[in-house]
Short mmCIF file of C-alpha atoms and ligand atoms in Angstrom, two decimals:
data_model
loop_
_atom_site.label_atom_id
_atom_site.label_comp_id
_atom_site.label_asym_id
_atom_site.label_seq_id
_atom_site.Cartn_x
_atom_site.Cartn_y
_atom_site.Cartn_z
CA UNK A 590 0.00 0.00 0.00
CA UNK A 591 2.09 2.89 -1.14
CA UNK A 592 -0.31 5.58 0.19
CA UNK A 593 0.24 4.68 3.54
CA UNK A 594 4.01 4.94 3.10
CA UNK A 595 3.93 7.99 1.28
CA UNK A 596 1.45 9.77 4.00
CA UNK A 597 4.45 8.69 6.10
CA UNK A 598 6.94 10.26 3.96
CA UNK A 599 9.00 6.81 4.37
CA UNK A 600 8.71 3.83 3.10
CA UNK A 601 9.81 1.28 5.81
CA UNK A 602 6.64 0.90 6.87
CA UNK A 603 7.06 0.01 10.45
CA UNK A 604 5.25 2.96 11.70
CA UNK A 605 1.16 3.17 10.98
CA UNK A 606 0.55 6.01 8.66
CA UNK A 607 -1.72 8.57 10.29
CA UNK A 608 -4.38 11.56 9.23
CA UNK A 609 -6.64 13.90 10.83
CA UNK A 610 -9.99 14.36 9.76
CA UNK A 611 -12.27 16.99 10.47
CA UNK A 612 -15.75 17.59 10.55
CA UNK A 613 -16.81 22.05 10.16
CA UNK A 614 -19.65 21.67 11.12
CA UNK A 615 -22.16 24.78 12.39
CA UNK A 616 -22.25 23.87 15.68
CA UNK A 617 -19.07 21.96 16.44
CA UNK A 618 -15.74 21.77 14.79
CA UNK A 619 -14.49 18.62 15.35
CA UNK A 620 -11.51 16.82 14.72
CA UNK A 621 -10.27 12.91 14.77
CA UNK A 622 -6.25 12.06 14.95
CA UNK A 623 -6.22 8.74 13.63
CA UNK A 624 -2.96 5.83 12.45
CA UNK A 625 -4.09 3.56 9.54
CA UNK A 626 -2.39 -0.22 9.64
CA UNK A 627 -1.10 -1.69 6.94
CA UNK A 628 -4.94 -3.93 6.32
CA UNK A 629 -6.34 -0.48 5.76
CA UNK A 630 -7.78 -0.37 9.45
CA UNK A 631 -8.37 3.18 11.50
CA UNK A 632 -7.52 3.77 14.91
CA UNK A 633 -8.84 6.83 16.58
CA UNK A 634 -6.11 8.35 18.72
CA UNK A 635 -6.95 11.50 19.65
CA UNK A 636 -10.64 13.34 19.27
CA UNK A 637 -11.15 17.48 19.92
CA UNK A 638 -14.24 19.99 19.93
CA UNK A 639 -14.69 23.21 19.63
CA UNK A 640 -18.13 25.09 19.54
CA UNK A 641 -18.41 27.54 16.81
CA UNK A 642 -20.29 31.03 16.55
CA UNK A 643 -23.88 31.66 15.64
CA UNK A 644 -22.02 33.60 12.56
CA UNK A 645 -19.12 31.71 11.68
CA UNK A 646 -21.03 29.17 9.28
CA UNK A 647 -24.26 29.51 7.47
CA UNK A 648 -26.54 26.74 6.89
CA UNK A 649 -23.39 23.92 6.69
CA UNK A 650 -21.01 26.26 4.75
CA UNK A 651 -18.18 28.49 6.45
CA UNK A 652 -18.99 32.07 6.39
CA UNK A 653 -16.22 33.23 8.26
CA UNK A 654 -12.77 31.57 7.52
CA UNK A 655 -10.51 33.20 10.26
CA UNK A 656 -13.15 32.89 12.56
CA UNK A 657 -13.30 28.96 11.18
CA UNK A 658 -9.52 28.19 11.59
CA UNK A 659 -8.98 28.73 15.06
CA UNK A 660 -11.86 27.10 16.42
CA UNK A 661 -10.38 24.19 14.27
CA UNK A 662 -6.84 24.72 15.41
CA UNK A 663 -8.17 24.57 18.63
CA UNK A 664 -10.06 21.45 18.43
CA UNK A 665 -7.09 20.19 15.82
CA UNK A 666 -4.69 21.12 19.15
CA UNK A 667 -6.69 18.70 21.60
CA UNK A 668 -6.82 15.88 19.69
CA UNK A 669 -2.92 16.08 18.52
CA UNK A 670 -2.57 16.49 22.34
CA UNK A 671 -4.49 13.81 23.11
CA UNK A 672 -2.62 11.47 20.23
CA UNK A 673 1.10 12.80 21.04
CA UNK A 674 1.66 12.70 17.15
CA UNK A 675 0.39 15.66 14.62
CA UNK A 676 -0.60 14.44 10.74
CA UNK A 677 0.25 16.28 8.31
CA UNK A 678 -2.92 15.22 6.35
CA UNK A 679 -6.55 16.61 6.44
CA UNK A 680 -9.61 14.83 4.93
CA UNK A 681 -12.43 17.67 5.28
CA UNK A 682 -16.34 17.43 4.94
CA UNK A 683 -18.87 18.94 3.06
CA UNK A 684 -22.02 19.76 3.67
CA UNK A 685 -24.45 22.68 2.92
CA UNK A 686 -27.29 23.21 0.82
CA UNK A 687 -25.44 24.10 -2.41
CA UNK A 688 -23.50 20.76 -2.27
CA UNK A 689 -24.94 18.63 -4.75
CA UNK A 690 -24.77 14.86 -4.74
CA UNK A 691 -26.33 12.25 -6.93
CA UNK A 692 -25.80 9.32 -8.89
CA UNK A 693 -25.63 9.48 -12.73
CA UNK A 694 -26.11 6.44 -14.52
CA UNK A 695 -25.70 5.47 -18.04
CA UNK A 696 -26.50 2.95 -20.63
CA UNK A 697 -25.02 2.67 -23.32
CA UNK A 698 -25.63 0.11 -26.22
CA UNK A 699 -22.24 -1.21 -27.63
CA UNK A 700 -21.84 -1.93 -31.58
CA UNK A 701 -19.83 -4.48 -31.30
CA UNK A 702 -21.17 -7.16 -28.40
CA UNK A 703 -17.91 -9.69 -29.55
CA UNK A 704 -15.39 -7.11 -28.68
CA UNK A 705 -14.25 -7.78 -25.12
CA UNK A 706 -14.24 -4.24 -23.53
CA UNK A 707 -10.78 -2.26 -22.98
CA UNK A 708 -9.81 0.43 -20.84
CA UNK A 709 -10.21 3.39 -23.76
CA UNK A 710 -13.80 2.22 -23.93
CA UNK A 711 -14.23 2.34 -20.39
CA UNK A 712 -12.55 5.62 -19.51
CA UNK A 713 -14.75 7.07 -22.40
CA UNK A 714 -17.68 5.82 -20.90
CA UNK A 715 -16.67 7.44 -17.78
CA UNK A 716 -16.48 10.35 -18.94
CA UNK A 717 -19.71 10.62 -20.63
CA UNK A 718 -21.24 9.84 -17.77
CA UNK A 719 -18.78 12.64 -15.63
CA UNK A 720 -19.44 15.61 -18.78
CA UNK A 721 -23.21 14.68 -18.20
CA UNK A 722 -23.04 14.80 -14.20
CA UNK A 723 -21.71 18.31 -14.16
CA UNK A 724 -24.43 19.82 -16.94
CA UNK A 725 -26.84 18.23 -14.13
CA UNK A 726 -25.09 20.04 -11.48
CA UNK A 727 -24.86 23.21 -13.03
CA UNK A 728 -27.98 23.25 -13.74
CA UNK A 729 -29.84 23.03 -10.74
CA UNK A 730 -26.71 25.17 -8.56
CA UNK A 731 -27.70 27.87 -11.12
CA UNK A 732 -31.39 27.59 -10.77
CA UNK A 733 -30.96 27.49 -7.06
CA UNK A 734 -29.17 30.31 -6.89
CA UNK A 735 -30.87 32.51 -9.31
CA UNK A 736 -27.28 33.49 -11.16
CA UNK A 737 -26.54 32.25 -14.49
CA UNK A 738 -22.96 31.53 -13.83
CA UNK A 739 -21.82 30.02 -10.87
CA UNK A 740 -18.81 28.41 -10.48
CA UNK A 741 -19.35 24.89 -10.03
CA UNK A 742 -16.54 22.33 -9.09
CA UNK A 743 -16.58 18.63 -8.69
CA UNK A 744 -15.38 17.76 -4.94
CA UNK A 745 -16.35 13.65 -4.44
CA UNK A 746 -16.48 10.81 -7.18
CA UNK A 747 -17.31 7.38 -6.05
CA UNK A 748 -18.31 4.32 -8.55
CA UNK A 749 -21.68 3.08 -7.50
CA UNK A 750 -22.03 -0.22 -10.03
CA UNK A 751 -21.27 -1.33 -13.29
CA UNK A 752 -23.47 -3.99 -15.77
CA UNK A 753 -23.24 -5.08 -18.74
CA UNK A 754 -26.51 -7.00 -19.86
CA UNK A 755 -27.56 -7.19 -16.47
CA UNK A 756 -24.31 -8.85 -15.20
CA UNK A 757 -23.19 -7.02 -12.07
CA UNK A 758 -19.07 -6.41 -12.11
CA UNK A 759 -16.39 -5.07 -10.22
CA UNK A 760 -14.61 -4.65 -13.20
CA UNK A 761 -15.39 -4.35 -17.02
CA UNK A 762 -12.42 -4.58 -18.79
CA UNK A 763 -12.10 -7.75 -20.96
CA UNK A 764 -15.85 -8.74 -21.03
CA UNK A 765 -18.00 -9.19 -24.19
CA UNK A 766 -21.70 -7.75 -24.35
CA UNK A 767 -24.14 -5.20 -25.48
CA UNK A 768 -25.58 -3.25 -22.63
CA UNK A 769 -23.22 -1.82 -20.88
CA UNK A 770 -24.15 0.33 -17.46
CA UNK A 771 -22.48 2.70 -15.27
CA UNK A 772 -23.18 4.58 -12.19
CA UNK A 773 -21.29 7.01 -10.39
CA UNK A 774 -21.99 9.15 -7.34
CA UNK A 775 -20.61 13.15 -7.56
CA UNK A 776 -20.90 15.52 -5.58
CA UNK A 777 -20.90 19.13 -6.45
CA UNK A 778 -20.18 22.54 -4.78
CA UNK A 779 -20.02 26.23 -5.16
CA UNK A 780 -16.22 27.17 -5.74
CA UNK A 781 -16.59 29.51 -3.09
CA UNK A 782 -17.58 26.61 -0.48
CA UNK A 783 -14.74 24.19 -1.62
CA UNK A 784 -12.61 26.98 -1.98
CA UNK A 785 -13.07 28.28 1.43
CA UNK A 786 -12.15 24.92 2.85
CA UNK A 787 -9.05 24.87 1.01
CA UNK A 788 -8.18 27.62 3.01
CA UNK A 789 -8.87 26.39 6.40
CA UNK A 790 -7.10 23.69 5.44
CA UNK A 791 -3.50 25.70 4.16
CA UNK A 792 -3.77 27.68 7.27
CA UNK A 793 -4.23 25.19 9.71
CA UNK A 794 -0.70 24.16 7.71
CA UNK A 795 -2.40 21.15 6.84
CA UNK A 796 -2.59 19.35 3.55
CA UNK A 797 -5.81 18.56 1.81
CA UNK A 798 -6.01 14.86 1.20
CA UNK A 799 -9.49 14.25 0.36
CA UNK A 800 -12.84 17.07 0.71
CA UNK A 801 -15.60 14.78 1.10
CA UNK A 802 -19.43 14.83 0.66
CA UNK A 803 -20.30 14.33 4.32
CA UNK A 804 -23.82 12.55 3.72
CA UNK A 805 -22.16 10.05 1.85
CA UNK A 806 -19.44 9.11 4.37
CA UNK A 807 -22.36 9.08 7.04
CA UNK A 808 -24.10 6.11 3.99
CA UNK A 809 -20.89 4.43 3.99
CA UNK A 810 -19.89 4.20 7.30
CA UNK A 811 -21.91 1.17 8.42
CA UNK A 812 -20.30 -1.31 6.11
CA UNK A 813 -21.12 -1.21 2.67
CA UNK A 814 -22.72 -5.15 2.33
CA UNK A 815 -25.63 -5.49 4.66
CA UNK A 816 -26.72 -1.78 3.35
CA UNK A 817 -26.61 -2.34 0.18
CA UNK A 818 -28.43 -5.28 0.00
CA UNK A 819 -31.78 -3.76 1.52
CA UNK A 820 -31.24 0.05 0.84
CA UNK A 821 -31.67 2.43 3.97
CA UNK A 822 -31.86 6.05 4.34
CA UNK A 823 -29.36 8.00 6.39
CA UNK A 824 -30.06 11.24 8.20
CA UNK A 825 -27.51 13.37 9.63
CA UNK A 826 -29.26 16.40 11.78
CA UNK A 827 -26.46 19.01 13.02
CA UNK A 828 -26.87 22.12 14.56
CA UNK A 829 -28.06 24.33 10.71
CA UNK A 830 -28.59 21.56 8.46
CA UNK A 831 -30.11 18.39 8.13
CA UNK A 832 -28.23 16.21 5.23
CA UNK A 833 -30.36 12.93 3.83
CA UNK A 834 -28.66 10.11 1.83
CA UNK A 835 -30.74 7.27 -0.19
CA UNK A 836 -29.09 4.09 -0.51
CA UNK A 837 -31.02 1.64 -2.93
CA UNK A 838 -30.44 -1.09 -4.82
CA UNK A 839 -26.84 -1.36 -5.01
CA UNK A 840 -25.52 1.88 -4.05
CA UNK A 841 -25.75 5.38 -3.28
CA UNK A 842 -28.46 6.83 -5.06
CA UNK A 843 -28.24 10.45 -4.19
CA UNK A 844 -27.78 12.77 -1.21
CA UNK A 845 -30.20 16.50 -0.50
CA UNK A 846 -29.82 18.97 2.74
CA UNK A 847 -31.88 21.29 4.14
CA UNK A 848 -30.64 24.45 6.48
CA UNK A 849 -32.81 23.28 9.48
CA UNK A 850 -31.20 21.24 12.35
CA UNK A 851 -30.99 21.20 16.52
CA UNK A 852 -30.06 25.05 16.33
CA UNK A 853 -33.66 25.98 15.11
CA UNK A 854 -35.25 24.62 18.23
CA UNK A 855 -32.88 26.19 20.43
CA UNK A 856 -33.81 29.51 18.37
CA UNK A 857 -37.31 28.73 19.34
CA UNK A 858 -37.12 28.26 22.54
CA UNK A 859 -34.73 31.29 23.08
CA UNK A 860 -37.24 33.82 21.13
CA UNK A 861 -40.56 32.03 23.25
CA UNK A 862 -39.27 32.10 26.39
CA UNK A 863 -36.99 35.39 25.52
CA UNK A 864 -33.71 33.86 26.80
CA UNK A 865 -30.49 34.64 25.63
CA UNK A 866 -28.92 31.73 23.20
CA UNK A 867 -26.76 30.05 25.71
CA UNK A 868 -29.07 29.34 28.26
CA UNK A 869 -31.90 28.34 25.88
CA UNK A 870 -29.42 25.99 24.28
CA UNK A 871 -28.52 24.04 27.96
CA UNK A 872 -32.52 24.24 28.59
CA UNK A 873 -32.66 21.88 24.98
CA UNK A 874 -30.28 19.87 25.93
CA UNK A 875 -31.38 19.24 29.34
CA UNK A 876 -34.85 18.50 28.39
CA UNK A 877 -33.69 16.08 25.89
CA UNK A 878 -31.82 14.13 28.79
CA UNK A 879 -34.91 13.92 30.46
CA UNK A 880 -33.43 16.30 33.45
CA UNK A 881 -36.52 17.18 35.20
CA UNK A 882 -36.81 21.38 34.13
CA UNK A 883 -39.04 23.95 35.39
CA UNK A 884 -40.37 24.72 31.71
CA UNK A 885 -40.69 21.21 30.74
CA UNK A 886 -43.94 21.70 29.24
CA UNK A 887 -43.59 24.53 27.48
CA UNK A 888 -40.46 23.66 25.90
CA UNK A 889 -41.76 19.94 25.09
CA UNK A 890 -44.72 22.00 23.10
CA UNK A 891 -41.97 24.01 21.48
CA UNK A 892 -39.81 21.22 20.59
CA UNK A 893 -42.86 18.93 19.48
CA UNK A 894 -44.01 22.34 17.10
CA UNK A 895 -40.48 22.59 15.43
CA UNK A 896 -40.66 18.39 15.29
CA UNK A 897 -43.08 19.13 12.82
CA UNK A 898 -41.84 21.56 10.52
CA UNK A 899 -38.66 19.64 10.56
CA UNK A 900 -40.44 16.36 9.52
CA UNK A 901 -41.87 18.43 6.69
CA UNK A 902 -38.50 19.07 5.52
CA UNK A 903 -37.35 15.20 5.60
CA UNK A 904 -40.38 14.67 3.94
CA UNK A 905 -39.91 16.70 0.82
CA UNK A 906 -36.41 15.50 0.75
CA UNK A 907 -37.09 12.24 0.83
CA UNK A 908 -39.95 12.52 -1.85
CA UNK A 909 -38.05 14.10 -4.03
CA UNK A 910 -35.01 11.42 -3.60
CA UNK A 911 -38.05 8.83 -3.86
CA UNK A 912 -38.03 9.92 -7.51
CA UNK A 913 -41.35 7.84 -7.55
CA UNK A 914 -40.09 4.67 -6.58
CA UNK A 915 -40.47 2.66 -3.28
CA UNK A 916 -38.31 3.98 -0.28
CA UNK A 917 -36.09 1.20 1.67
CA UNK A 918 -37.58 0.60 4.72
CA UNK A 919 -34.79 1.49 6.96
CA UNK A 920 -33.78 5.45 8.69
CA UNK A 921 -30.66 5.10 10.35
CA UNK A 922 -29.77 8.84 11.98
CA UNK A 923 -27.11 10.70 13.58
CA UNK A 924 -25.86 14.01 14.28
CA UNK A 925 -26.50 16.13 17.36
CA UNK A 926 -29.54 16.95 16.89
CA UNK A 927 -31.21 14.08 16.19
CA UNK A 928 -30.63 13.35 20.23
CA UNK A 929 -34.22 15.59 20.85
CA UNK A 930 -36.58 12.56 21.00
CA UNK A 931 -39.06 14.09 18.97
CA UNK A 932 -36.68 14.43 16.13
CA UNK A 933 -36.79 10.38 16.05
CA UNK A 934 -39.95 10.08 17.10
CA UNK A 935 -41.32 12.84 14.29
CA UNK A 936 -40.42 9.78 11.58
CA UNK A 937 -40.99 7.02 13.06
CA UNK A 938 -45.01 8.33 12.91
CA UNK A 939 -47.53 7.27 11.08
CA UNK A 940 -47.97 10.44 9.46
CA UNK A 941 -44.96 10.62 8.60
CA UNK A 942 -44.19 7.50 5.95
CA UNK A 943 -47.93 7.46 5.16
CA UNK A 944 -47.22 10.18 3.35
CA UNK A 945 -43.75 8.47 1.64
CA UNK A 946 -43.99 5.21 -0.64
CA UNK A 947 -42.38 3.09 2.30
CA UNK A 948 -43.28 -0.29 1.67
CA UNK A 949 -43.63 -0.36 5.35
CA UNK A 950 -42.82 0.85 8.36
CA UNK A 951 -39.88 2.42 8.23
CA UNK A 952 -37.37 1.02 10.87
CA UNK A 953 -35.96 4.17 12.89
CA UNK A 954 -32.36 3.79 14.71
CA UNK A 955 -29.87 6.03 15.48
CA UNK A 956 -26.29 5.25 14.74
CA UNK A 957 -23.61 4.93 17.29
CA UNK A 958 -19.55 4.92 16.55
CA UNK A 959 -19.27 1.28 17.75
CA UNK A 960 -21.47 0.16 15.08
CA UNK A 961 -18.43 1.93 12.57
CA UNK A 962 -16.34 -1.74 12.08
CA UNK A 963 -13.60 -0.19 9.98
CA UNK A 964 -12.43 2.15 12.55
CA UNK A 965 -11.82 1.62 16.15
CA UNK A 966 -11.85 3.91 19.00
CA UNK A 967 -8.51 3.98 21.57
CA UNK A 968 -9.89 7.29 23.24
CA UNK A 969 -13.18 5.65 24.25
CA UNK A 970 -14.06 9.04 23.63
CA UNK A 971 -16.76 8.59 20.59
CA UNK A 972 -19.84 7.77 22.46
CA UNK A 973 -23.25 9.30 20.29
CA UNK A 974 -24.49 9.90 17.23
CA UNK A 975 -22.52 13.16 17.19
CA UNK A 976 -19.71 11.35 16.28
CA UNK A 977 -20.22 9.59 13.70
CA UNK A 978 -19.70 11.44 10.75
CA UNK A 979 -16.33 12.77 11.76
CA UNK A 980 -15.98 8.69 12.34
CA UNK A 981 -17.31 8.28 8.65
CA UNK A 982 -14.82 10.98 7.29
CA UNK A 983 -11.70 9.51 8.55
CA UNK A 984 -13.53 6.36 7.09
CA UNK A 985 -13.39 7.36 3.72
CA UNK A 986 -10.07 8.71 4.17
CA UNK A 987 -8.75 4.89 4.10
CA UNK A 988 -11.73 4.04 1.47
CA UNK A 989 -10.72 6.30 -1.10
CA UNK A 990 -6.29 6.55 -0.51
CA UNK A 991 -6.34 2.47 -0.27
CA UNK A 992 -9.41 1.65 -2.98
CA UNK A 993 -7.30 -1.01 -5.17
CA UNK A 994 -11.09 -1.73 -7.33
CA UNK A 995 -9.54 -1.00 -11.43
CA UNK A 996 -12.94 0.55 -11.52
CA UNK A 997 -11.89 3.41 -9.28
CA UNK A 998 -8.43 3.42 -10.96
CA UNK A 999 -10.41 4.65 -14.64
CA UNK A 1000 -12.79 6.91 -12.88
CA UNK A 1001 -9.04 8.70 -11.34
CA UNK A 1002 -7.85 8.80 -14.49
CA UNK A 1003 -10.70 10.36 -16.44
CA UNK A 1004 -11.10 12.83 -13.01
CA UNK A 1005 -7.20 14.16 -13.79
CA UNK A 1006 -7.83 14.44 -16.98
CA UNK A 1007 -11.08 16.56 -16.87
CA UNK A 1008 -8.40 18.30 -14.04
CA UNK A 1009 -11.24 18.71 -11.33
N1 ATP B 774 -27.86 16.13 24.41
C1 ATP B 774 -28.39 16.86 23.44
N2 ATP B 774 -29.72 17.05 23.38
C2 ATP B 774 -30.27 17.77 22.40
N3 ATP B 774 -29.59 18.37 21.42
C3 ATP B 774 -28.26 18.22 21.42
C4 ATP B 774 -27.58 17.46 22.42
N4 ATP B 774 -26.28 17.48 22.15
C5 ATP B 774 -26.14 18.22 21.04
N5 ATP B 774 -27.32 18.66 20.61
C6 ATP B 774 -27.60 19.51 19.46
O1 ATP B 774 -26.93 18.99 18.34
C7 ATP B 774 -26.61 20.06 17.45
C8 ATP B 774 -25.18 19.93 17.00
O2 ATP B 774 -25.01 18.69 16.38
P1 ATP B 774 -23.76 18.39 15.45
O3 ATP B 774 -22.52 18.53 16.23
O4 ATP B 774 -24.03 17.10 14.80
O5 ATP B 774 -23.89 19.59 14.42
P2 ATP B 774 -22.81 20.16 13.40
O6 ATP B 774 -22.16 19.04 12.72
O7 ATP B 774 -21.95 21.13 14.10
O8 ATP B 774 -23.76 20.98 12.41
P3 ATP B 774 -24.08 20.78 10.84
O9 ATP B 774 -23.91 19.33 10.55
O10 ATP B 774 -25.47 21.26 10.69
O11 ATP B 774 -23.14 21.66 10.13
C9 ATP B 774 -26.85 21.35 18.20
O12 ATP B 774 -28.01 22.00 17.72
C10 ATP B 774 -27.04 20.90 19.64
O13 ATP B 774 -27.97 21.69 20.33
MG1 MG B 775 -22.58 17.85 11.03
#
């Protein structure tokens, strides 16, 4: 594995290569210190949080980058502490509502069924199906933002599956056929977003392995297999945003956020009971503990209203990921805020999926870092939910840097020659 020796800088490789990874997100920054074995296995050495201002992100994105890097450096600082080693890599997050990610799949009907496939025919394909990804993208970042050119760059690119006449295959090359099939996950962003982490990351004096789409390391983290065969729907509620990912039949189907998370409650309850921030924010998270409170019922009515309005938001999400097909009957959710009961209980109700075409009952559970296989925890440090998408970043980390699949070897190639 010649990653992990050059992450090292040296190639003996007696010493476990390490990275950081960290996790902006509008609430917390948060950062994992982590060594990576030579079977491609994670071990969490040293974890650090720092709680960000009310105007140092917006909705998921950074809106304040000085601001940004030394809450980072300071939660970068504790974990190295805690570790007794400092990487010299960063994987980084994204997240926001501009930050688009979906699969693109194509078909395409081969002259020649007798030819066994080769790797020109491939990479084309590949990038057909890349050249037709970004018109997608730039399409609905300009119609979101009402500007006709906006600056769109490619920031994650994962192979989902590949066919040919039905046939599923790791790998293409050599095999005869007519229908070939490809699908590949992107994700999109703003230059302005991507860009801005790219500066966190040179002034934290760090250097910027990987930025990836944080809804799909949250769909990843679990172990690809026992997903994949049933599909499930992953939903990551922070502090401003709430970030949905559809896994169906195979693979990652497509990812959607929303700017409303734990921080809108705490809003509400601040503004009804006229409190400052703070305090309304430790009355939240009190109440959600069960702690008995002196306005426990007006906050539960506050909570249960925003519940609600929330839901509606998953709901449209989730509809419009649907695309008019059956939803898997599985939620699996994280993030901080998702530790307000209601938030769970808000879709595991009837009115809720009625309204969705689950085939059932959705299943609702919320994730927890031991459930992450790939990665292990020496702090004993990662306890909740909140964890587990800094756990999935430093998951792909190792994904992506020790991915051996040819598959993943064209899509590179076709990425550095598009030069995004
Ligand atoms: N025990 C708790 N009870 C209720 N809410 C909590 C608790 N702990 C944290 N939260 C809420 O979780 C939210 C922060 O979660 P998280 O750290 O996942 O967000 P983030 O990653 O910083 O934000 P985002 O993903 O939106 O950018 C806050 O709104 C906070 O109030
Ligand atoms: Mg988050």
């Amino acid at each position: 594995m010649s990653f992990l020796r050059r992450m090292m800088g040296r190639g003996d490789g007696q010493i476990p290569a390490a990275c950081t990874a960290l996790d902006i997100g509008t609430e917390f920054a948060k950062a994992l210190v982590f060594e990576i074995d030579d079977s491609g296995h994670g071990t969490v050495r040293g974890v650090g949080r720092k709680r960000q201002g009310l105007s140092h992100m917006q909705s998921g994105t950074v809106a304040d980058i000085a601001a940004v890097v030394d809450n980072c450096a300071v939660a970068l600082q504790e974990a190295e502490e805690m570790a007794g080693f400092r990487p010299k890599q960063v994987v980084i997050g994204i997240a926001g509502e501009l930050v688009k990610g979906f699969t693109t799949t194509l078909t395409q009907e081969r002259k020649r069924p007798d030819v066994p496939i080769n790797d020109a025919e491939l990479t084309k394909l590949i990038d057909s199906v890349q050249k037709e990804a970004l018109r997608e993208a730039e399409r609905s970042i300009t119609w979101e933002t009402g500007l006709p050119h906006v600056d769109v760059r490619l920031v994650h690119s994962a192979i989902v599956g590949a066919s040919i006449d039905g046939y599923g295959l790791t790998n293409p090359v050599g095999f005869q056929g007519r229908h070939i099939r490809i699908g590949i996950f992107n994700a999109f962003a703003p230059l302005v977003h991507l860009g801005a982490l790219q500066s966190v990351a040179s002034q934290l004096d760090l250097e910027l392995l990987e930025v990836v789409a944080e809804p799909y390391a949250v769909a990843r983290v679990l172990g690809a297999e026992h997903v994949r065969q049933a599909g499930a729907l992953f939903v990551d509620v922070g502090g401003g945003t709430t970030d949905v990912a559809l896994v169906r039949q195979g693979g990652i189907e497509g990812t959607r956020m929303f700017a409303l998370g734990g921080r809108a409650f705490t809003k509400s309850i601040a503004d009804r009971l006229d409190l400052p921030f703070p305090r309304a924010e430790s009355l939240k998270v009190d109440y959600a503990r069960g702690l008995s409170i002196a306005e426990h019922d007006e906050v539960a009515e506050i909570v249960g209203e925003d519940a609600a309005v929330w839901a509606a938001g998953v709901e449209l999400v989730m509809e419009e990921l649907a695309a008019g097909e059956m939803l898997p009957s599985r939620i699996h959710l994280c993030g901080g805020g998702s530790r307000l009961p209601e938030v769970r209980d808000a879709l595991a109700a009837e009115r809720f999926w009625k309204r969705l075409p689950f085939a059932r009952p959705p299943e609702v559970s919320i994730m927890s870092p031991d459930q992450v296989e790939s990665i292990s925890d020496a702090t004993e440090l990662l306890v909740d939910q909140q964890d587990v998408t800094p756990l999935g970043l430093a998951w792909q980390a190792i994904e992506i840097q020790t991915s051996e699949d040819p598959l993943d070897a064209a899509l590179r190639r076709v990425l550095r020659a598009m030069k995004v």
